[in-house]
């Protein structure tokens, strides 16, 4: 067939072609007279039809394997992109039947391989000597392996085998893969329709299958004979719907030594997308460079030239324009997509010229390091020493990559110092690669010190001389350190070579600058760069070492050494020499500067030059960002090694910023946004709200930023970290071009749209970023920005309130109110929302009067704005309910919440499971417990718990809190075993979700301790309550209601402990209990209300302590007064009233010498029994306790038989008591938490560690 007559099909024509088996041309040379340099044959993989019939569009699958992009904008990169990089290559597309389950005579591996060979041989009749390279995906790789093995052993195809030079494998399962598993399921169903019993394609893919092993073994033998080189690309993530990689790294790699096999993971790719590219993205560029290396080998292979006489072919890379100057302004820059990897190809052949013999060597081109001091980095130095100490038959290449200023150059200098001592006979060359001019100047410096340059020599001469000097083994071994290799263009720029090449015998050609640094076994190279991508391209198969900021220990040592150095070098000692810096100040400074070595070194110099102490300098930094920004831009010659190494911290990042700005706008936008968020743990789900396109976000934006070490992505947590100094530098950069306010506003808007989410885990992840956004500079904010600031501040206040951080909640509410005051015509609804949250904050701080005032204002406003029955209006009623509850107005609070619940249930648009309905039920249940209606309380709390569980899940904090409230009601009903079980389950879940130090978790632990006390495990309860009380004080202070709750509970346990030991312990216990009770009563009475029920309960406690101390008259006086006020406020039947009444009975009975009091005691005891029997029944322990007291008070046993009978019939046995404190109950905590205990012989003792 006449090649020039062939008509290339468009992508749409290729997709519409119904042929399944084919070998089609995708490309043609630009000029008909130009010969093809190589044949590139693409072979597609296995088609697993998860959601479509396997026979549908099978003809198009072989094309779509390589196609990416949206409908009508598809890109077939083999046809549309590859020719831009690799000219004059004949790209062929092979198609075959690879449907799972449709095993026809040509669908097996051998059949597909035979078909490939036959079609390829037919295509090559016009030029049978053209070298061949295969590009294959998944199963296509197995087909190609089988074809090569078959060609090797077949006379018919042996000529083809001789010309196969390279293979690129994309996710080929050399040892089987997961693809066979889902494929096998579908195959089984389809075989029942087709009658096929076996599928050889699937057999080849199954892990460790016999046929796969046979193909693999034969192929490896073929590789060895033909010197075929390969590159294995492997996937990075699972396909949608699968929980593991289809072909993992182990399976996708042949395991051959370099250069016979190169390996590369394609970032963010799955089994399908690994070979699809819709544009010249970073992934495409990296992949095409690897392929270009293989094509280069295919064309220039000495193996091929030995096997057959081939014609001279045009060069693989594009030609460069002719120019002779060596300055930056005359050096041509290649296309931005030009590969450094190709320029550094391990297969590039350099002819050796005769160079001067080593006379005066070794040679050293190094910066001045006389004042240089190195600290830390032991692991990295060990790794570098090991790599440079080993002998290979190829060049050792290492690259240090990381954030600018992280200390890469300092490590390289230390390497140079070590290398010079370890290998004194070897040369060391320091090459500066910050720009093309510096790079060329360094090469010229090498020529000068090695006596390779003579006056008047043209640049083309000395560059070639340097190249061949380095190649010549007679000149000895050498180490080259190429510093600041941040810009790929520095190495891809070209200059004119004075030497001829096999491709161009007519005269000089353009040569990339990096080509003058040859790959040869007598040389070793260490690069430093801020770009991971550049590091990978420069080293290819070498070692890449990431350099991170120092840890605290090394940072402190570095800072001390620099401060010591400035002290010793100073003629007039500054003020900081008069006192040794405090350890905490040094640590604080290291933290402020993010443990960045260059920033630490320059801070030390700044401190010296300004005659500051470390503490004074820290105070300057803490004033505002400008001081820290000044340090970033501070350029200190004193900390530099030479003029070129001296640069401010910010300057080290400028190159990266500039490159990203010019090439990856998506990365620039994301970096600008993150500059205004918190530096740590930025959730990817938040960034997806900003950039919904996953490919743009992950592969391009984050991939680029991570490649430049500007961010760190944590795959396990799906979060992104950015150094806070990077954030500051970006903000400074944005300020200089006037766009800082715009990006601060974008960050603010993003958080307003996402926080709060309603899910507690999501809100916890977003909270630091919401807080950070509020600290940004909004001095030039618009009216819209002010509204968003006020909105977000109020939401953050609410989050603080839910975390029991009431002080910060009040502060944020205050800020929110101040911002809304700056808005002209602010929305009324927003004002009411801010006031509602502010009311909660005041309530949290026990400022109940302020809380009530604001809540009433909101209620009035919402009634006018929204109506009486609107859910938001009813929501503020819940806040008022809690305020009245805190005041002890239980009846009033219960009335409000009861009406609120009925109103919510009457709203048709609200589902019965709505959270607001469950919240009202929970509130009412709690209040009914306070009112002594335990049965109805239990019913409502069980309903609320079930509702929360269905709506939020069993481990949501609100669900757990409702469950704890249910356990508290069961405790009041004396169902101690059940109460304790629920409380412990709740505590265990709270400990995992909100943490054991969260107040809600501590309150649950207090309830557990109450149950232990009620079941006579007094000592364990006492130890727990002491811990709990201390935690409450640490969190809230000793005057907050949560601290008072813990204090009253501890006091009751102290009395119980005193009684349990028959007063063997000193009266100190009673004294401590009395002090706590009086403290509770005083605070509640003075701060909240005079007759607060809990204050009256504390008065009962005081009376009890006085009675135990034989101060009976004082006890009686206090108890009578407390009883009277309890009867007035709560009623005679309330449990607190009855408890006070019983205590008065015992005080009176203790004064048996006074007959009138004994009589009164009996009368009151009978009244208490009557009320408790009516309210609680004899099953309740409190009823039985007063009955026992009455029996003791009776002068004879006649008339008490009925009481004894009732006690025996209703005696409550806690069947779970034996398990209390057992490991099965979930109570045992092996750490240092509050719940730790030791169980021995059924008895419990405290073992706080």
GROMACS .gro file of N, CA and C in nm, residues 362-367 381 384-385 387-390 395-400 411-431 443 446 449-450 469-470 475-483 517-518 520-528:
model
  198
  362UNK      N    1   4.291   1.671   4.228
  362UNK     CA    2   4.149   1.700   4.200
  362UNK      C    3   4.119   1.850   4.201
  363UNK      N    4   4.003   1.886   4.139
  363UNK     CA    5   3.963   2.025   4.129
  363UNK      C    6   3.843   2.052   4.220
  364UNK      N    7   3.843   2.173   4.275
  364UNK     CA    8   3.732   2.209   4.364
  364UNK      C    9   3.675   2.344   4.325
  365UNK      N   10   3.548   2.344   4.295
  365UNK     CA   11   3.474   2.468   4.272
  365UNK      C   12   3.365   2.473   4.378
  366UNK      N   13   3.392   2.544   4.488
  366UNK     CA   14   3.303   2.542   4.604
  366UNK      C   15   3.286   2.682   4.661
  367UNK      N   16   3.172   2.710   4.724
  367UNK     CA   17   3.155   2.837   4.795
  367UNK      C   18   3.247   2.842   4.917
  381UNK      N   19   2.169   1.295   5.603
  381UNK     CA   20   2.312   1.284   5.574
  381UNK      C   21   2.354   1.139   5.562
  384UNK      N   22   2.244   1.011   5.221
  384UNK     CA   23   2.327   1.062   5.112
  384UNK      C   24   2.464   0.993   5.112
  385UNK      N   25   2.524   0.980   5.230
  385UNK     CA   26   2.656   0.915   5.238
  385UNK      C   27   2.649   0.772   5.184
  387UNK      N   28   2.444   0.646   4.963
  387UNK     CA   29   2.427   0.646   4.818
  387UNK      C   30   2.554   0.685   4.745
  388UNK      N   31   2.626   0.783   4.799
  388UNK     CA   32   2.747   0.829   4.732
  388UNK      C   33   2.866   0.737   4.757
  389UNK      N   34   2.854   0.649   4.854
  389UNK     CA   35   2.965   0.559   4.888
  389UNK      C   36   2.958   0.429   4.809
  390UNK      N   37   2.845   0.401   4.748
  390UNK     CA   38   2.830   0.276   4.674
  390UNK      C   39   2.883   0.291   4.532
  395UNK      N   40   2.575   0.623   3.659
  395UNK     CA   41   2.589   0.744   3.740
  395UNK      C   42   2.490   0.746   3.856
  396UNK      N   43   2.538   0.789   3.974
  396UNK     CA   44   2.451   0.809   4.089
  396UNK      C   45   2.396   0.951   4.085
  397UNK      N   46   2.263   0.962   4.088
  397UNK     CA   47   2.200   1.094   4.091
  397UNK      C   48   2.105   1.101   4.209
  398UNK      N   49   2.122   1.205   4.290
  398UNK     CA   50   2.037   1.229   4.406
  398UNK      C   51   1.977   1.369   4.394
  399UNK      N   52   1.862   1.386   4.454
  399UNK     CA   53   1.801   1.519   4.455
  399UNK      C   54   1.741   1.546   4.592
  400UNK      N   55   1.775   1.660   4.647
  400UNK     CA   56   1.710   1.710   4.769
  400UNK      C   57   1.601   1.807   4.725
  411UNK      N   58   2.253   2.146   5.362
  411UNK     CA   59   2.282   2.002   5.359
  411UNK      C   60   2.383   1.972   5.248
  412UNK      N   61   2.363   2.034   5.131
  412UNK     CA   62   2.454   2.011   5.018
  412UNK      C   63   2.596   2.057   5.053
  413UNK      N   64   2.608   2.169   5.125
  413UNK     CA   65   2.739   2.215   5.167
  413UNK      C   66   2.805   2.118   5.264
  414UNK      N   67   2.725   2.062   5.353
  414UNK     CA   68   2.778   1.962   5.446
  414UNK      C   69   2.822   1.837   5.370
  415UNK      N   70   2.745   1.800   5.268
  415UNK     CA   71   2.783   1.686   5.184
  415UNK      C   72   2.918   1.713   5.117
  416UNK      N   73   2.934   1.835   5.063
  416UNK     CA   74   3.060   1.870   4.996
  416UNK      C   75   3.178   1.860   5.093
  417UNK      N   76   3.157   1.909   5.215
  417UNK     CA   77   3.263   1.904   5.316
  417UNK      C   78   3.299   1.760   5.350
  418UNK      N   79   3.195   1.677   5.372
  418UNK     CA   80   3.220   1.536   5.402
  418UNK      C   81   3.287   1.465   5.286
  419UNK      N   82   3.241   1.491   5.164
  419UNK     CA   83   3.292   1.423   5.044
  419UNK      C   84   3.440   1.455   5.022
  420UNK      N   85   3.475   1.580   5.049
  420UNK     CA   86   3.614   1.622   5.027
  420UNK      C   87   3.707   1.551   5.125
  421UNK      N   88   3.660   1.529   5.247
  421UNK     CA   89   3.741   1.457   5.345
  421UNK      C   90   3.743   1.308   5.317
  422UNK      N   91   3.629   1.253   5.276
  422UNK     CA   92   3.617   1.109   5.254
  422UNK      C   93   3.690   1.064   5.127
  423UNK      N   94   3.684   1.148   5.022
  423UNK     CA   95   3.743   1.112   4.892
  423UNK      C   96   3.832   1.228   4.844
  424UNK      N   97   3.946   1.245   4.907
  424UNK     CA   98   4.032   1.360   4.874
  424UNK      C   99   4.086   1.358   4.732
  425UNK      N  100   4.080   1.243   4.667
  425UNK     CA  101   4.134   1.233   4.531
  425UNK      C  102   4.030   1.269   4.425
  426UNK      N  103   3.906   1.298   4.467
  426UNK     CA  104   3.799   1.326   4.371
  426UNK      C  105   3.771   1.475   4.363
  427UNK      N  106   3.726   1.520   4.247
  427UNK     CA  107   3.691   1.660   4.225
  427UNK      C  108   3.548   1.687   4.271
  428UNK      N  109   3.522   1.812   4.310
  428UNK     CA  110   3.388   1.855   4.350
  428UNK      C  111   3.357   1.987   4.280
  429UNK      N  112   3.243   1.993   4.214
  429UNK     CA  113   3.203   2.112   4.140
  429UNK      C  114   3.067   2.160   4.191
  430UNK      N  115   3.061   2.285   4.234
  430UNK     CA  116   2.935   2.346   4.279
  430UNK      C  117   2.879   2.429   4.163
  431UNK      N  118   2.763   2.391   4.114
  431UNK     CA  119   2.702   2.458   3.999
  431UNK      C  120   2.576   2.529   4.044
  443UNK      N  121   2.951   2.650   3.466
  443UNK     CA  122   3.020   2.559   3.374
  443UNK      C  123   3.150   2.622   3.323
  446UNK      N  124   3.409   2.588   3.584
  446UNK     CA  125   3.469   2.453   3.580
  446UNK      C  126   3.575   2.447   3.473
  449UNK      N  127   3.895   2.638   3.605
  449UNK     CA  128   3.980   2.574   3.706
  449UNK      C  129   4.041   2.444   3.656
  450UNK      N  130   3.980   2.385   3.554
  450UNK     CA  131   4.033   2.260   3.498
  450UNK      C  132   4.124   2.286   3.377
  469UNK      N  133   3.557   1.655   2.922
  469UNK     CA  134   3.643   1.641   3.039
  469UNK      C  135   3.573   1.555   3.146
  470UNK      N  136   3.446   1.582   3.168
  470UNK     CA  137   3.372   1.507   3.268
  470UNK      C  138   3.351   1.362   3.225
  475UNK      N  139   4.032   1.154   3.382
  475UNK     CA  140   4.034   1.278   3.461
  475UNK      C  141   3.984   1.256   3.603
  476UNK      N  142   3.957   1.132   3.638
  476UNK     CA  143   3.920   1.100   3.774
  476UNK      C  144   3.770   1.110   3.800
  477UNK      N  145   3.731   1.067   3.918
  477UNK     CA  146   3.590   1.072   3.956
  477UNK      C  147   3.556   1.209   4.013
  478UNK      N  148   3.428   1.243   4.008
  478UNK     CA  149   3.385   1.376   4.050
  478UNK      C  150   3.244   1.374   4.107
  479UNK      N  151   3.218   1.472   4.192
  479UNK     CA  152   3.083   1.498   4.243
  479UNK      C  153   3.044   1.639   4.200
  480UNK      N  154   2.926   1.650   4.141
  480UNK     CA  155   2.875   1.781   4.103
  480UNK      C  156   2.750   1.809   4.186
  481UNK      N  157   2.746   1.924   4.250
  481UNK     CA  158   2.628   1.967   4.326
  481UNK      C  159   2.563   2.081   4.248
  482UNK      N  160   2.444   2.056   4.199
  482UNK     CA  161   2.371   2.156   4.120
  482UNK      C  162   2.265   2.215   4.211
  483UNK      N  163   2.288   2.337   4.256
  483UNK     CA  164   2.206   2.400   4.359
  483UNK      C  165   2.099   2.491   4.297
  517UNK      N  166   2.614   1.809   3.096
  517UNK     CA  167   2.643   1.734   3.220
  517UNK      C  168   2.615   1.588   3.189
  518UNK      N  169   2.715   1.513   3.152
  518UNK     CA  170   2.690   1.378   3.098
  518UNK      C  171   2.655   1.276   3.206
  520UNK      N  172   2.761   0.943   3.324
  520UNK     CA  173   2.874   0.852   3.313
  520UNK      C  174   2.905   0.799   3.453
  521UNK      N  175   2.958   0.679   3.459
  521UNK     CA  176   2.976   0.611   3.587
  521UNK      C  177   3.081   0.678   3.675
  522UNK      N  178   3.173   0.758   3.616
  522UNK     CA  179   3.276   0.821   3.697
  522UNK      C  180   3.229   0.950   3.764
  523UNK      N  181   3.102   0.989   3.740
  523UNK     CA  182   3.049   1.111   3.799
  523UNK      C  183   2.928   1.084   3.888
  524UNK      N  184   2.910   1.169   3.988
  524UNK     CA  185   2.794   1.165   4.076
  524UNK      C  186   2.735   1.307   4.085
  525UNK      N  187   2.602   1.315   4.093
  525UNK     CA  188   2.537   1.446   4.093
  525UNK      C  189   2.437   1.454   4.208
  526UNK      N  190   2.441   1.566   4.279
  526UNK     CA  191   2.342   1.597   4.382
  526UNK      C  192   2.272   1.727   4.343
  527UNK      N  193   2.142   1.721   4.325
  527UNK     CA  194   2.062   1.839   4.292
  527UNK      C  195   1.992   1.890   4.417
  528UNK      N  196   1.969   2.021   4.425
  528UNK     CA  197   1.876   2.076   4.523
  528UNK      C  198   1.770   2.153   4.445
   0.00000   0.00000   0.00000
